[in-house]
């Protein structure tokens, strides 16, 4: 079992999927000879050839739209959008077509495509390269949204996304691409979609989030443990469809919840989780639900960006506030 | 001028008659050859060789800026940066054809045009150093900030041009894009509207033959990018983008047409990206030195220098003096950039709306309240 970074794990999963299923194609800008601007498709062109790894012209709407056509024809396109800031141009295709092709045709046609894109801040990237835009997609019925939080989870979740019979938006936290290595066994084993992962157990307070911020949640849990507080860390992993049951079960025990995400507060996906807690979870709550998120501001350029990102300190402070109740 | 291609004659079978629906040729303008020798009479603005000195200095200044910005990035003091090495004539030629009251809508590699328009080296360094104040230009107040999402500013340029037309002004909008950008729907949509409404818009494509790793031939099956204008019903032409005289001449003619009610134009400037796509790119992954090296011949700065020297208006001493002057100005800007402290944290909130809504005031206070005790 070799150690891999997230970006290497993505590459491994793509190669594995292409090897096991001839219907899998990779397409996007610079995914061929260059191996992708982050190298997530490194080596695929050499190994699988230009019939399966397609460098497209610069046209995000067409990349998503082509994938819809390919998928309806029985291929399994895995399209790369270079940065999430350029994925907004795909919303028309994802919302009006990819996500509803099955419904519109009552199952005659379907859309087993994956749209991969890096997301999130913290790497001092240029303008439009650091946004967390997941909530722009979570309100699209029929679209599955998956976010890994580590190399191993990236490998397993991407395989699952590619094998899934419906469209998936797969968000890869840029900040995690090379932040850590962990053993990844390239054995073709997928991780389950539509399920939260409990990364650390604890009975005092639940920390709920996804993607890169899971690292800060784990660090906060460690810090809280030193104060004698047992925090449970829940990686949501699939935002839509949401595994609310796991979150409700955890908060059923702790009665306290801190929701964390990099995206802005208002109508961020944390609001949906908070609504679940205010509904079926209400009677188990011992404290108001806390949200530690980006502010409702335009993502700042690198010099101010860290002030717009959830920090360990903010997560710990929110947990402490929650614990002061009742 | 040369004829690049002719659309094959289209035959429409209709009661045995044939109607020719379209044919075209694409003109290519070049005044200086690759060795800096004039290929014929020069346009009026270039009649006296000394009149070209400001253009030359503008290109040197840009090259000096690019070198400094790359050096700052390599030493961890600037963010990702896109050098314009080898393409300086496109920006200087286009911007020098503009009137002050025209509006520039640049992409991310257009520092040559921005510097000519009066954006300062300090402002550009602030922007690429991750500080929004770099887009608050003190000079050209109506010029747009740098556009990063490729081609998404071409519709803005059409909107700016429409505003000018609605007010009956003799002004024009000039939009700079790359070859890759001509594959985006935004480009086609904007050019189409500009054609229908005869908008005072000039779109200049810096065709540097690459869009990151994707070569020009993989971007479009068309023989030229200029011919994309034809479907929109606007004039399209090519200029030698490494010949600053040709660029300025072509853009000046298009701007004149735009300002006098003649509508939009598309100009494809043929140039070459001599360096990596950005400081985050390693071009050796997808192109050999052998492909790049020949393009150093005829690059825009050397080309004009050869012309100026041959015509007796430029000497080795002039060159040394000019280089030192440019480097000095840029170095001073770099020092000022490095000495600029960060904006206050509240700046994230202060420019979101004309007046900060109450709900955001509490977020701002929380953010200002320190990291440890805000939610
Ligand atoms: C809409 C969009 N997609 C992708 C990118 C990432 N990207 C930045 S520059 C670039 C290539 C642009 O090529 P071209 O238009 O030829 O301009 P050049 O970089 O050569 O100046 C790409 C794909 C982007 N900035 N915007
Ligand atoms: Mg280009």
XYZ file of C-alpha atoms and ligand atoms in Angstrom:
728
model
C 0.000 0.000 0.000
C 1.718 3.172 -1.176
C 1.354 6.592 0.375
C -0.454 9.082 -1.832
C -1.520 12.693 -1.780
C -5.105 13.544 -2.631
C -4.186 14.538 -6.168
C -2.300 11.271 -6.641
C -5.215 9.333 -5.189
C -7.570 10.996 -7.673
C -5.227 10.041 -10.503
C -5.100 6.460 -9.214
C -8.878 6.236 -9.028
C -9.268 7.616 -12.556
C -6.765 5.097 -13.923
C -8.444 2.267 -12.032
C -11.886 3.250 -13.328
C -10.615 3.555 -16.901
C -8.903 0.210 -16.671
C -11.920 -1.635 -15.325
C -14.524 0.012 -17.544
C -13.884 0.901 -21.181
C -16.825 3.297 -21.106
C -14.984 5.690 -18.801
C -13.585 8.743 -20.617
C -11.683 11.709 -19.211
C -12.167 15.119 -20.801
C -11.375 18.736 -20.032
C -8.887 21.536 -20.546
C -5.236 20.440 -20.355
C -6.112 16.969 -19.024
C -4.072 15.207 -21.729
C -0.451 16.037 -22.420
C -0.197 18.367 -19.424
C -1.867 15.847 -17.112
C -4.211 18.511 -15.743
C -3.146 21.800 -14.183
C -2.968 20.028 -10.811
C -1.689 16.753 -12.375
C -4.840 14.842 -11.404
C -4.846 13.182 -14.836
C -1.078 12.671 -15.047
C -0.125 9.690 -17.178
C -3.646 8.896 -18.366
C -3.103 10.033 -21.959
C 0.039 7.931 -22.299
C -1.707 4.922 -20.833
C -5.161 5.102 -22.391
C -4.622 7.155 -25.542
C -6.341 10.159 -27.107
C -9.563 8.242 -27.706
C -10.189 8.124 -23.967
C -8.411 11.219 -22.671
C -9.602 14.286 -24.516
C -8.082 17.743 -24.364
C -11.022 19.994 -25.134
C -11.084 23.534 -26.443
C -11.602 26.168 -23.750
C -15.345 25.895 -23.205
C -16.783 24.842 -19.855
C -20.416 24.880 -20.924
C -19.559 22.570 -23.787
C -17.496 20.282 -21.557
C -20.522 19.724 -19.324
C -22.909 19.525 -22.263
C -20.716 17.055 -24.155
C -20.666 14.907 -21.048
C -24.460 14.831 -20.983
C -24.502 13.618 -24.581
C -21.761 11.061 -23.984
C -23.449 9.778 -20.850
C -26.816 9.415 -22.546
C -25.021 7.358 -25.188
C -23.637 4.927 -22.652
C -20.212 6.374 -21.945
C -19.081 7.301 -18.426
C -17.524 10.724 -18.901
C -15.412 12.176 -16.118
C -15.034 15.849 -16.965
C -12.584 18.187 -15.282
C -13.271 21.876 -14.747
C -9.965 23.545 -13.905
C -11.235 25.572 -10.961
C -14.598 25.895 -9.308
C -14.713 29.555 -10.339
C -15.151 28.354 -13.904
C -17.699 25.657 -13.053
C -20.498 28.196 -12.710
C -20.633 28.224 -16.510
C -21.736 24.575 -16.297
C -24.763 25.245 -14.082
C -27.087 25.595 -17.067
C -26.089 22.144 -18.314
C -26.030 20.524 -14.873
C -29.317 22.026 -13.700
C -31.373 22.011 -16.868
C -30.044 18.799 -18.352
C -27.685 16.482 -16.469
C -29.741 16.418 -13.290
C -33.102 15.962 -14.971
C -32.515 13.784 -17.992
C -33.640 10.654 -16.132
C -36.746 12.378 -14.776
C -37.719 14.027 -18.052
C -37.532 10.791 -19.971
C -39.003 8.686 -17.170
C -35.816 6.645 -17.089
C -35.394 6.130 -20.833
C -32.189 8.211 -20.808
C -29.843 8.809 -17.903
C -26.717 10.761 -17.205
C -23.929 8.829 -15.467
C -21.331 11.599 -15.615
C -18.910 13.015 -13.078
C -17.932 16.674 -13.092
C -14.729 17.058 -11.074
C -13.407 20.398 -9.936
C -11.010 21.724 -7.314
C -12.629 23.988 -4.747
C -11.914 26.096 -1.721
C -9.304 28.536 -0.505
C -6.160 28.639 1.518
C -3.546 28.190 -1.199
C -2.986 31.860 -2.095
C -4.436 31.349 -5.538
C -5.404 34.099 -7.982
C -8.839 35.709 -8.077
C -11.759 33.277 -8.761
C -9.583 30.273 -7.803
C -10.490 29.976 -4.109
C -14.273 29.959 -3.874
C -16.384 27.286 -2.245
C -19.428 27.250 -4.457
C -21.085 23.999 -3.426
C -24.306 25.693 -2.350
C -24.802 26.960 -5.912
C -25.249 23.293 -6.842
C -26.901 21.789 -3.748
C -30.251 23.237 -4.740
C -30.302 21.209 -7.956
C -32.541 18.150 -7.514
C -31.092 15.057 -9.142
C -27.464 16.092 -8.780
C -25.298 14.209 -6.289
C -22.556 16.231 -4.605
C -19.542 14.510 -3.114
C -16.559 16.043 -1.302
C -13.591 13.998 -0.041
C -11.602 15.034 3.022
C -8.428 12.949 2.590
C -6.483 10.988 -0.044
C -8.002 7.647 0.915
C -11.496 9.062 0.932
C -10.803 10.778 -2.390
C -9.847 7.489 -4.002
C -12.820 5.530 -2.705
C -15.424 8.228 -3.221
C -14.305 9.042 -6.754
C -14.542 5.389 -7.745
C -18.025 5.284 -6.281
C -18.981 8.479 -8.106
C -17.785 7.131 -11.454
C -19.637 3.840 -10.939
C -22.817 5.606 -9.877
C -25.593 5.614 -12.493
C -26.420 9.306 -11.999
C -24.609 12.635 -12.362
C -22.160 13.575 -9.625
C -20.425 16.853 -8.898
C -17.151 15.842 -7.276
C -15.452 18.676 -5.386
C -11.760 18.267 -4.600
C -10.435 20.651 -1.937
C -7.433 22.357 -3.525
C -5.916 22.917 -0.105
C -5.783 19.155 0.452
C -4.295 18.189 -2.917
C -0.760 18.048 -1.567
C -1.268 18.798 2.117
C -0.831 15.251 3.354
C -0.013 11.702 2.374
C -1.635 8.576 3.646
C -1.633 4.944 2.597
C -4.031 4.392 -0.303
C -4.509 0.874 -1.515
C -5.274 0.900 -5.205
C -7.498 -2.138 -5.074
C -10.604 -0.716 -6.687
C -12.566 -0.572 -3.454
C -15.113 2.225 -3.433
C -16.394 4.035 -0.361
C -20.143 4.343 0.109
C -21.900 7.406 -1.261
C -24.757 9.106 0.582
C -23.202 8.400 3.962
C -21.466 10.554 6.501
C -18.217 9.243 7.918
C -17.645 9.493 11.651
C -13.935 10.285 11.793
C -13.714 10.584 15.562
C -16.186 9.546 18.209
C -17.191 11.675 21.139
C -20.254 12.248 23.255
C -20.082 15.949 24.180
C -20.407 17.931 20.973
C -20.701 17.085 17.263
C -18.499 18.899 14.736
C -20.065 18.554 11.285
C -18.430 19.603 8.006
C -16.869 18.457 4.739
C -13.814 18.845 2.590
C -10.737 20.738 3.682
C -12.233 22.121 6.883
C -12.435 18.595 8.285
C -8.740 18.988 9.116
C -9.500 22.010 11.301
C -12.397 20.089 12.868
C -10.062 17.215 13.770
C -7.509 19.635 15.205
C -10.266 21.362 17.184
C -11.444 17.996 18.518
C -7.899 17.267 19.646
C -7.679 20.615 21.412
C -11.068 20.096 23.038
C -9.976 16.637 24.185
C -7.135 18.280 26.064
C -9.785 20.307 27.901
C -11.689 17.124 28.677
C -14.356 17.616 26.002
C -15.109 14.675 23.704
C -16.023 15.971 20.263
C -17.450 13.765 17.561
C -16.149 14.642 14.073
C -18.553 13.988 11.225
C -17.394 14.263 7.621
C -20.618 14.766 5.664
C -18.874 13.567 2.446
C -22.055 13.445 0.334
C -23.911 16.760 0.663
C -26.786 15.714 -1.572
C -28.508 13.421 -0.865
C -27.782 14.222 2.773
C -27.348 11.482 5.344
C -29.256 13.465 7.945
C -29.882 10.322 9.979
C -26.218 10.018 10.986
C -26.051 13.659 12.028
C -29.314 13.442 13.949
C -28.108 10.292 15.685
C -24.898 11.983 16.763
C -26.649 15.110 17.977
C -29.145 12.818 19.687
C -26.248 11.829 21.920
C -24.349 15.104 22.240
C -27.238 17.582 22.088
C -24.736 20.088 20.653
C -23.598 20.754 17.128
C -21.055 22.994 15.409
C -21.420 23.089 11.629
C -18.323 24.156 9.685
C -17.818 25.177 6.077
C -15.643 27.530 4.063
C -18.523 28.822 1.948
C -20.408 31.938 3.077
C -22.908 31.634 5.925
C -26.159 32.694 4.314
C -27.829 29.829 2.472
C -24.615 27.842 2.769
C -25.222 24.115 2.925
C -24.825 24.284 6.694
C -28.209 25.997 6.747
C -29.806 22.789 5.484
C -28.153 20.792 8.236
C -29.266 23.384 10.787
C -32.797 23.070 9.445
C -32.670 19.307 9.924
C -31.579 19.897 13.503
C -34.324 22.452 14.030
C -36.841 19.953 12.667
C -36.459 16.299 13.543
C -33.491 17.083 15.812
C -35.056 19.869 17.842
C -35.902 17.957 20.963
C -32.394 16.557 21.332
C -30.723 19.967 21.190
C -29.257 21.261 24.452
C -27.761 24.384 22.885
C -28.287 26.576 19.843
C -26.732 25.184 16.665
C -23.423 26.920 15.944
C -22.121 27.646 12.472
C -18.475 28.463 11.776
C -18.250 29.489 8.125
C -16.849 31.974 5.690
C -18.389 35.402 6.148
C -20.961 36.691 3.679
C -18.258 38.420 1.673
C -16.670 38.126 -1.723
C -13.806 35.678 -1.287
C -10.857 37.944 -0.496
C -7.634 37.824 -2.477
C -4.759 35.997 -0.748
C -3.694 38.746 1.638
C -6.983 38.640 3.554
C -8.240 35.182 2.667
C -7.318 33.495 5.942
C -9.650 35.876 7.773
C -12.515 34.452 5.743
C -11.768 30.831 6.549
C -12.931 28.821 9.539
C -9.993 28.416 11.905
C -9.371 25.873 14.633
C -9.738 28.688 17.152
C -13.157 29.665 15.850
C -14.344 26.058 15.888
C -13.084 25.525 19.438
C -14.689 28.781 20.553
C -18.023 27.770 19.025
C -17.852 24.377 20.723
C -17.136 26.029 24.060
C -20.049 28.405 23.582
C -22.274 25.471 22.865
C -21.069 23.653 25.970
C -21.886 26.631 28.190
C -25.590 25.987 27.641
C -27.581 23.743 29.929
C -1.643 41.804 -47.125
C -2.127 38.236 -48.061
C -5.164 36.131 -48.709
C -5.287 33.300 -46.241
C -8.229 31.291 -47.303
C -11.296 31.283 -49.411
C -14.436 29.637 -48.217
C -15.151 26.877 -50.714
C -17.866 28.050 -52.998
C -21.189 26.823 -51.640
C -23.582 25.490 -54.153
C -27.248 25.733 -53.392
C -29.245 23.548 -55.688
C -32.434 25.402 -56.456
C -34.096 24.766 -59.730
C -30.728 24.102 -61.270
C -29.410 27.528 -60.355
C -26.354 28.064 -58.158
C -26.046 30.938 -55.738
C -22.834 31.867 -54.099
C -23.684 32.738 -50.473
C -20.324 33.679 -49.040
C -16.668 33.982 -49.746
C -13.943 35.631 -47.799
C -10.330 36.420 -47.498
C -8.438 37.492 -44.400
C -5.957 40.318 -44.637
C -2.697 40.150 -42.685
C -0.975 43.442 -41.953
C 2.770 43.609 -41.348
C 5.094 46.595 -41.668
C 8.316 45.302 -40.161
C 9.715 41.922 -41.057
C 11.339 39.633 -38.515
C 14.646 41.502 -38.849
C 13.064 44.878 -38.266
C 13.214 45.973 -41.892
C 10.281 47.903 -43.297
C 8.399 45.923 -45.912
C 6.936 49.075 -47.468
C 5.751 52.558 -46.549
C 4.784 52.948 -42.917
C 1.539 54.471 -41.621
C 1.457 58.143 -40.667
C 2.114 57.738 -36.950
C 5.321 55.855 -37.825
C 6.522 58.125 -40.617
C 9.354 59.563 -38.528
C 11.361 56.777 -36.849
C 11.731 58.851 -33.671
C 7.949 58.853 -33.284
C 8.217 55.149 -32.538
C 10.405 55.640 -29.479
C 7.507 55.830 -26.998
C 6.207 52.497 -28.284
C 9.641 50.969 -27.871
C 9.995 52.330 -24.354
C 6.526 51.015 -23.539
C 7.550 47.521 -24.559
C 10.812 47.718 -22.600
C 8.925 48.892 -19.547
C 6.518 45.978 -19.817
C 9.347 43.488 -20.211
C 11.055 44.959 -17.188
C 7.837 44.731 -15.191
C 7.297 41.100 -16.184
C 10.849 40.136 -15.237
C 10.468 41.744 -11.826
C 7.064 40.201 -11.197
C 8.346 36.725 -12.058
C 11.357 37.266 -9.778
C 9.076 38.349 -6.933
C 6.915 35.282 -7.442
C 9.917 32.962 -7.516
C 11.040 34.350 -4.174
C 7.632 33.919 -2.588
C 6.646 37.578 -2.542
C 3.994 37.595 -5.291
C 1.188 35.209 -6.199
C 0.824 33.316 -9.459
C 1.704 35.621 -12.345
C 1.236 35.484 -16.129
C 4.162 37.014 -17.998
C 3.607 38.639 -21.382
C 7.143 37.936 -22.606
C 7.096 38.054 -26.397
C 3.642 39.614 -26.612
C 4.451 43.174 -25.568
C 3.636 44.600 -28.992
C 0.009 43.483 -28.796
C -0.753 45.460 -25.653
C 1.382 48.480 -26.467
C 0.151 48.596 -30.057
C -3.507 48.301 -29.082
C -3.420 50.665 -26.101
C -1.445 53.299 -27.998
C -4.179 53.360 -30.617
C -6.794 54.111 -27.974
C -7.959 57.547 -26.918
C -7.874 58.255 -23.195
C -11.683 58.243 -23.109
C -11.982 54.821 -24.731
C -12.366 51.938 -22.287
C -10.025 48.954 -21.950
C -11.271 45.536 -20.831
C -8.151 43.432 -20.263
C -7.473 39.767 -19.612
C -4.864 38.524 -17.161
C -1.839 38.861 -19.466
C -2.434 42.439 -20.559
C -0.097 44.434 -18.352
C 1.460 45.973 -21.481
C -1.834 47.665 -22.354
C -2.653 48.482 -18.746
C 0.713 50.114 -18.086
C 0.331 52.180 -21.252
C -3.133 53.262 -20.115
C -1.766 54.539 -16.820
C -2.334 51.644 -14.454
C 0.748 51.821 -12.246
C 3.271 49.035 -11.707
C 2.460 49.274 -8.001
C -1.244 48.681 -8.649
C -0.467 45.640 -10.791
C 1.868 44.225 -8.155
C -0.740 44.748 -5.461
C -3.318 42.869 -7.491
C -1.042 39.927 -8.274
C 0.195 40.059 -4.713
C -3.336 39.388 -3.491
C -4.521 42.879 -2.565
C -7.789 44.199 -4.034
C -6.563 47.789 -3.912
C -4.574 46.972 -7.032
C -7.809 47.070 -9.035
C -8.711 50.573 -7.812
C -6.810 52.295 -10.615
C -5.998 55.922 -9.910
C -5.411 56.581 -13.622
C -7.883 55.068 -16.099
C -10.950 55.153 -13.846
C -13.339 53.610 -16.366
C -11.072 50.755 -17.434
C -12.204 47.360 -16.231
C -10.235 45.275 -13.761
C -8.296 42.264 -15.010
C -10.608 39.483 -16.147
C -9.588 36.003 -15.042
C -12.577 33.855 -16.127
C -11.581 33.563 -19.762
C -13.738 35.525 -22.247
C -16.364 36.439 -19.662
C -15.542 40.124 -20.174
C -16.289 40.195 -23.898
C -20.005 40.681 -23.165
C -19.058 43.475 -20.725
C -17.142 45.135 -23.526
C -20.229 44.926 -25.724
C -22.222 46.477 -22.870
C -19.720 49.286 -22.458
C -19.873 49.866 -26.206
C -23.675 49.878 -26.093
C -23.583 52.507 -23.337
C -21.372 54.691 -25.519
C -23.625 54.200 -28.496
C -26.800 54.951 -26.509
C -25.264 58.210 -25.345
C -24.155 59.060 -28.854
C -20.517 59.320 -27.877
C -17.614 58.958 -30.285
C -15.843 56.469 -28.050
C -15.099 52.779 -28.252
C -14.496 49.763 -26.023
C -11.436 47.629 -26.551
C -11.407 44.069 -25.262
C -8.270 41.951 -25.095
C -8.514 38.162 -25.124
C -6.413 35.120 -26.026
C -6.749 32.488 -28.711
C -8.268 30.034 -26.245
C -10.922 32.583 -25.350
C -12.348 32.448 -28.863
C -13.679 28.966 -28.045
C -16.028 30.295 -25.371
C -19.678 30.986 -25.939
C -19.266 34.381 -24.284
C -17.005 35.437 -27.145
C -19.420 34.352 -29.870
C -22.457 35.753 -28.103
C -20.890 39.146 -27.568
C -19.461 39.435 -31.057
C -22.795 38.462 -32.538
C -24.666 41.159 -30.628
C -21.984 43.703 -31.451
C -22.503 42.847 -35.104
C -26.274 43.117 -35.009
C -26.234 46.434 -33.147
C -23.137 47.869 -34.818
C -21.530 48.509 -31.460
C -18.337 50.532 -31.105
C -16.322 47.515 -29.985
C -12.911 46.233 -30.977
C -11.951 42.752 -29.850
C -8.238 42.030 -30.113
C -7.194 38.397 -29.892
C -3.611 37.896 -28.803
C -3.089 34.612 -30.581
C 0.036 33.409 -28.780
C -0.479 29.909 -30.197
C -1.170 28.289 -26.822
C -3.885 28.099 -24.204
C -1.871 26.585 -21.359
C -0.960 23.226 -22.969
C -3.494 23.295 -25.772
C -2.009 24.451 -29.075
C -3.856 26.744 -31.428
C -4.662 23.936 -33.867
C -6.461 22.011 -31.130
C -8.563 25.045 -30.274
C -10.246 25.622 -33.637
C -10.374 23.902 -37.018
C -10.716 27.303 -38.679
C -7.682 28.477 -40.660
C -7.695 31.782 -38.803
C -9.378 33.113 -35.683
C -10.085 36.390 -37.451
C -12.588 34.646 -39.691
C -14.843 34.046 -36.703
C -15.870 37.652 -37.320
C -17.467 36.767 -40.603
C -20.291 34.746 -39.077
C -21.038 37.754 -36.877
C -21.082 40.061 -39.873
C -18.205 42.220 -38.694
C -14.786 42.829 -40.251
C -12.081 40.414 -39.200
C -8.398 40.740 -39.963
C -4.982 39.581 -38.856
C -2.043 41.706 -37.880
C 1.494 40.605 -37.123
C 1.291 40.790 -33.357
C 5.043 41.060 -32.974
C 5.102 44.175 -35.127
C 3.912 47.002 -32.922
C 3.341 49.220 -35.954
C 0.993 46.694 -37.515
C -0.921 46.207 -34.291
C -1.333 49.909 -33.716
C -2.319 50.500 -37.300
C -4.909 47.721 -37.389
C -6.418 48.657 -34.043
C -6.428 52.365 -34.880
C -8.375 51.697 -38.065
C -10.868 49.525 -36.204
C -11.282 52.077 -33.412
C -11.824 54.837 -35.923
C -14.495 52.773 -37.643
C -16.110 52.029 -34.275
C -16.137 55.647 -33.124
C -17.637 56.844 -36.377
C -20.596 54.468 -36.385
C -19.073 51.694 -38.489
C -19.547 49.019 -35.838
C -17.413 46.305 -34.300
C -14.272 44.551 -35.482
C -12.220 41.525 -34.620
C -8.455 41.668 -34.888
C -6.289 38.596 -34.526
C -2.744 39.544 -33.539
C -0.324 36.726 -34.353
C 2.252 36.377 -31.631
C 3.904 33.733 -29.481
C 4.059 32.962 -25.772
C 7.800 32.706 -25.199
C 7.533 31.554 -21.599
C 5.426 29.388 -19.303
C 1.681 30.003 -19.206
C 2.078 31.366 -15.676
C 4.540 30.928 -12.847
C 2.439 27.900 -11.835
C 3.046 26.196 -15.189
C 5.919 24.132 -16.558
C 5.663 24.372 -20.334
C 8.311 21.690 -20.875
C 5.664 19.134 -20.058
C 3.945 19.844 -23.360
C 6.292 21.700 -25.719
C 9.984 21.365 -26.533
C 12.572 24.095 -26.508
C 12.970 23.292 -30.185
C 9.458 24.562 -30.782
C 10.059 27.747 -28.788
C 13.550 28.791 -29.892
C 12.751 29.856 -33.470
C 10.135 32.254 -32.124
C 12.808 34.358 -30.480
C 13.584 35.499 -33.991
C 11.304 38.389 -34.752
C 10.166 38.928 -31.178
C 8.674 42.387 -30.825
C 11.283 44.249 -28.789
C 14.310 43.167 -30.836
C 12.366 43.724 -34.022
C 11.579 47.361 -33.359
C 15.032 47.955 -31.861
C 16.635 46.782 -35.108
C 14.472 49.216 -37.039
C 15.270 52.103 -34.706
C 19.011 51.408 -34.748
C 19.060 51.017 -38.520
C 17.332 54.373 -38.810
C 19.771 56.097 -36.535
C 17.406 57.039 -33.714
C 18.597 54.489 -31.143
C 22.025 53.569 -29.849
C 23.577 51.138 -27.406
C 23.799 53.972 -24.870
C 20.134 54.819 -25.375
C 19.322 51.181 -24.768
C 21.351 50.971 -21.581
C 19.882 54.200 -20.339
C 16.330 53.140 -21.117
C 16.774 49.725 -19.530
C 18.204 51.261 -16.380
C 15.375 53.775 -16.271
C 12.694 51.110 -16.637
C 14.345 48.821 -14.121
C 14.652 51.713 -11.669
C 10.993 52.625 -11.949
C 9.895 49.014 -11.531
C 12.262 48.421 -8.628
C 10.820 51.431 -6.867
C 7.318 50.093 -7.424
C 8.402 46.717 -6.065
C 9.783 48.336 -2.938
C 6.572 50.292 -2.474
C 4.597 47.077 -2.959
C 6.657 45.203 -0.389
C 6.276 48.081 2.040
C 2.483 48.182 1.693
C 0.828 46.727 4.754
C -2.292 44.600 4.513
C -5.716 46.179 4.356
C -7.689 46.230 7.569
C -9.804 43.137 7.969
C -12.940 45.231 7.683
C -12.113 45.844 4.023
C -13.733 42.451 3.289
C -17.056 44.000 4.270
C -16.673 47.662 3.458
C -17.035 47.382 -0.311
C -19.720 44.704 -0.584
C -22.638 47.108 -0.826
C -23.000 50.858 -1.094
C -24.158 50.771 2.530
C -23.358 47.870 4.803
C -26.606 46.064 5.705
C -27.303 45.599 9.403
C -26.982 41.831 9.229
C -23.492 42.190 7.849
C -22.514 44.732 10.457
C -22.754 42.046 13.087
C -20.638 39.683 10.991
C -18.063 42.407 10.529
C -17.975 43.075 14.239
C -17.570 39.384 14.914
C -14.735 39.162 12.401
C -13.047 42.192 13.931
C -13.639 40.820 17.409
C -10.766 38.419 16.978
C -10.429 34.852 15.961
C -10.870 33.291 19.360
C -14.357 34.339 20.266
C -16.475 34.771 17.208
C -18.762 32.280 15.585
C -13.398 30.202 -18.138
C -12.039 29.797 -17.747
N -11.665 28.518 -17.897
C -10.426 28.125 -17.551
C -9.537 29.017 -17.040
C -8.133 28.579 -16.660
N -7.210 29.159 -17.639
C -6.563 30.297 -17.361
S -5.757 30.870 -18.692
C -6.248 29.587 -19.646
C -5.827 29.519 -21.077
C -6.175 30.755 -21.790
O -5.689 30.684 -23.096
P -5.767 31.939 -24.047
O -7.170 32.422 -24.125
O -5.127 31.539 -25.318
O -4.916 33.050 -23.294
P -3.365 33.005 -22.910
O -3.278 32.335 -21.582
O -2.646 32.252 -23.956
O -2.948 34.407 -22.808
C -7.050 28.724 -18.920
C -7.618 27.486 -19.458
C -9.974 30.340 -16.876
N -9.177 31.287 -16.353
N -11.216 30.706 -17.237
Mg -3.173 31.835 -25.902
